[in-house]
Tab-separated table of C-alpha atoms in Angstrom:
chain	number	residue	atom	x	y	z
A	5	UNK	CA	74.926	37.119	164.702
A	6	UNK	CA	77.802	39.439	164.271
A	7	UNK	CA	79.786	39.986	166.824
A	8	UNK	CA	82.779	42.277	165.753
A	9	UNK	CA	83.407	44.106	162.376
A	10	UNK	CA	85.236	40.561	161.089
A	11	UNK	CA	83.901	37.682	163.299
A	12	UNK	CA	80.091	36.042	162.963
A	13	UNK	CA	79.204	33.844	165.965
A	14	UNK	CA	78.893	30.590	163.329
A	15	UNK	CA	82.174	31.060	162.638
A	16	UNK	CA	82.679	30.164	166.296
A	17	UNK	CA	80.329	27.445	166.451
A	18	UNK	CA	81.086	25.453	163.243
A	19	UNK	CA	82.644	22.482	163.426
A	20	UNK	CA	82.750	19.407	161.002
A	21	UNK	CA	83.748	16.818	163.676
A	22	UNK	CA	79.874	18.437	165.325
A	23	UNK	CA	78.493	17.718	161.597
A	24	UNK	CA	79.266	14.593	161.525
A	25	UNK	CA	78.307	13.326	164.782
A	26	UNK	CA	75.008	15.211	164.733
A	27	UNK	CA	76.360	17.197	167.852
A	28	UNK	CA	74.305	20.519	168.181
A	29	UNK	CA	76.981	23.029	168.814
A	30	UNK	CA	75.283	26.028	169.169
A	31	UNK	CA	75.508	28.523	172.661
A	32	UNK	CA	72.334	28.005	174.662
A	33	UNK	CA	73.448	30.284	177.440
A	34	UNK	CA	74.079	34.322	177.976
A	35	UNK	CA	77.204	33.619	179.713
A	36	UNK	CA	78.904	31.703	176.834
A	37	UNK	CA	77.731	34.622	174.584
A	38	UNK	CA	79.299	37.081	176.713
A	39	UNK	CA	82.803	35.058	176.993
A	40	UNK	CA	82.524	35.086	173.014
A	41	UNK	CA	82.561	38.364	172.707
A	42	UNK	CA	85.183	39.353	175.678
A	43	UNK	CA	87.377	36.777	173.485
A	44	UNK	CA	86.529	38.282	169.882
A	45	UNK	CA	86.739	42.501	171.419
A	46	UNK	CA	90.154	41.517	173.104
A	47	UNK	CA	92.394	39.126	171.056
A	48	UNK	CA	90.705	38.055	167.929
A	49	UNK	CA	89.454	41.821	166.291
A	50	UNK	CA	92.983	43.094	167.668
A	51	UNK	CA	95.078	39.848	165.737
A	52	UNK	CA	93.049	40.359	163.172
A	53	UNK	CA	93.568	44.388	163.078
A	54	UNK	CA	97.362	43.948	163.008
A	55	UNK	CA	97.844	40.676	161.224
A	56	UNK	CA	94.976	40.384	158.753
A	57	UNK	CA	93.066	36.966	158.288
A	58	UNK	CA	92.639	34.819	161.556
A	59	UNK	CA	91.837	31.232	160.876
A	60	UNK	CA	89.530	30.334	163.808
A	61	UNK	CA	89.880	26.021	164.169
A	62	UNK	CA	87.985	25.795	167.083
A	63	UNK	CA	86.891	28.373	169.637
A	64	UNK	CA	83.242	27.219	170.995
A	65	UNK	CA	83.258	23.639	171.697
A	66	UNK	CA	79.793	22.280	173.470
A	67	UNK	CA	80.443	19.798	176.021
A	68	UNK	CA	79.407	16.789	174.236
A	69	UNK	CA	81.635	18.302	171.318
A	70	UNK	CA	84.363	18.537	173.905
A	71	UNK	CA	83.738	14.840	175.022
A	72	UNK	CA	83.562	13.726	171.338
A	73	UNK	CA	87.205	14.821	170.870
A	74	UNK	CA	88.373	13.455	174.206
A	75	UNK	CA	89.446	17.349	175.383
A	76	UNK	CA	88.851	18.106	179.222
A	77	UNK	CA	85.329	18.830	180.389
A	78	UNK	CA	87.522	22.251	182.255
A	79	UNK	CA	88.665	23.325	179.134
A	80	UNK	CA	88.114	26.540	178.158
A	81	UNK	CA	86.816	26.199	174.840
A	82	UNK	CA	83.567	25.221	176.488
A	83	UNK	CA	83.164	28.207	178.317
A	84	UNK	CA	82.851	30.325	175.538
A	85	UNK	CA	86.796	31.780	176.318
A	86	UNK	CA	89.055	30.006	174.517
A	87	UNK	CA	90.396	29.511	170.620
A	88	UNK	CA	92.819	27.994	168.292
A	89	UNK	CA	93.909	30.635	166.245
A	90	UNK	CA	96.406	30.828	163.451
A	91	UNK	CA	97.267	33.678	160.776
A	92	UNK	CA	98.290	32.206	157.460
A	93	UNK	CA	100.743	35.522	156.745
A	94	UNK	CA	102.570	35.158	160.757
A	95	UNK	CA	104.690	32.577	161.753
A	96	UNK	CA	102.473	30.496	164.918
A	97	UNK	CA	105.625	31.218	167.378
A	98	UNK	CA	105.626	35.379	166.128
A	99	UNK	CA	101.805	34.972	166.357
A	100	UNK	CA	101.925	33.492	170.533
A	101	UNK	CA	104.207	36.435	170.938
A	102	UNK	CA	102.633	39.718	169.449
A	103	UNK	CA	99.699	38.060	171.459
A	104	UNK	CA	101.770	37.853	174.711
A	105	UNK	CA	103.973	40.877	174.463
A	106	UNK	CA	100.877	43.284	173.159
A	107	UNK	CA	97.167	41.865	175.054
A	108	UNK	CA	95.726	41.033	177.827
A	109	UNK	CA	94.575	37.521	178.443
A	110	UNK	CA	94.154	34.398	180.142
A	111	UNK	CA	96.300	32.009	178.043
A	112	UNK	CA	98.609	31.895	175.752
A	113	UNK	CA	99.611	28.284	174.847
A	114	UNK	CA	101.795	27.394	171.718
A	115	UNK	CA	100.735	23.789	170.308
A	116	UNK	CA	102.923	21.611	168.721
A	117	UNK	CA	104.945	24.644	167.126
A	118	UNK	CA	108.285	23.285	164.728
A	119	UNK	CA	110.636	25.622	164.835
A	120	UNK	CA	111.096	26.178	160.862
A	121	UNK	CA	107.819	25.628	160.038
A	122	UNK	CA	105.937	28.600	160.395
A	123	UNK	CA	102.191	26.788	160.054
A	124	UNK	CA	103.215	24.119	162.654
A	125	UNK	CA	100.798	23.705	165.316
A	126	UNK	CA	98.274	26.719	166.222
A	127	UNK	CA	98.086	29.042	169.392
A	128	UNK	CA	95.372	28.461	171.905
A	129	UNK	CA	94.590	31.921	173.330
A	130	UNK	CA	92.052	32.849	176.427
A	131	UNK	CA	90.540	35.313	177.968
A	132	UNK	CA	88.457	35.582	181.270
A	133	UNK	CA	85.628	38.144	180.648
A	134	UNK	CA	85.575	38.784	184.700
A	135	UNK	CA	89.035	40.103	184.480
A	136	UNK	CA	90.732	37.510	185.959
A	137	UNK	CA	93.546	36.974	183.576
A	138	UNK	CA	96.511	35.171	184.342
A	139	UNK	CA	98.897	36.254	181.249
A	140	UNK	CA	99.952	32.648	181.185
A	141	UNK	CA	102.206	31.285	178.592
A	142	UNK	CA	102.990	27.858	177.903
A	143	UNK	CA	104.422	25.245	175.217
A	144	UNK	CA	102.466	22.016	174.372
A	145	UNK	CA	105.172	19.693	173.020
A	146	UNK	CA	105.453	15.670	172.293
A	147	UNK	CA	107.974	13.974	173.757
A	148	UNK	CA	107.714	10.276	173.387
A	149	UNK	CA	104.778	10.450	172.308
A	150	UNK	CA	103.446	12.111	175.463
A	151	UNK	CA	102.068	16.082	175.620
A	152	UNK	CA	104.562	18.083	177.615
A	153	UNK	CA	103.504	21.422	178.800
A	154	UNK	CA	106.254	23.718	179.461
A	155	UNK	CA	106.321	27.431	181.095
A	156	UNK	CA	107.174	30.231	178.495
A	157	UNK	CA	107.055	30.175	174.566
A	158	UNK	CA	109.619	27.815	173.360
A	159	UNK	CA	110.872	28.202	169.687
């Protein structure tokens, strides 16, 4: 199913960890389906339109998928309105803040970003279909060993 001019819903729903567990992670429900595509028509066709190739690591993520990773059975992945996003030509921090500074949307979190290393990490984006964005934006760092989640976009 295509579901803008660049994005297929399998490129939403593949994922290798799913392969090799034999987890079915398909979306079974209208809801997810519409999340998808309030996340593709929002942020991922306009990143794409300004910054060419998006590299989608995960964006649907079933909940025994979600389990099978250890992520949070809240998270927004499984919902259908989440995804970790990178563009191999923009630097992940530039990236988190074209997205902040130029959409609307839920989330905005930069992972495990090194300043200097523009391919460090990947940006989590949301969006809430309902239109109950926050326009969040947060920093997902390690300190001793331990994810820290601070307010803003820290370089």
């Amino acid at each position: 199913m295509i579901i803008s001019k660049n994005f297929s819903l399998r490129e939403f729903t593949k994922s290798s960890t799913a392969e090799r567990l034999g987890i079915d992670n398909s979306v079974k429900d209208q809801q997810t389906l519409v999340n998808l595509c309030a996340l593709t028509h929002n942020i991922l066709q306009p990143v794409r339109d300004k910054h060419g190739r998006v590299d989608c690591n995960s964006v649907f993520r079933c909940l025994d998928l979600n389990r099978a990773i250890k992520s949070s059975d809240k998270s927004q992945h499984v919902k259908g309105e989440a995804g970790d996003i990178e563009c191999p030509a923009v630097d992940n921090f530039d990236l988190a803040f074209w997205i902040a500074g130029n959409l609307d949307y839920d989330m905005v979190l930069l992972e495990f970003y090194t300043k200097g290393i523009p391919d460090s990490g990947w940006v989590h984006v949301s969006f809430k279909a309902d239109g109950s964005n926050r326009n969040k934006q947060l920093t997902a760092l390690k300190v001793k060993g331990k994810t820290v989640y601070k307010e803003g976009l820290i370089r």
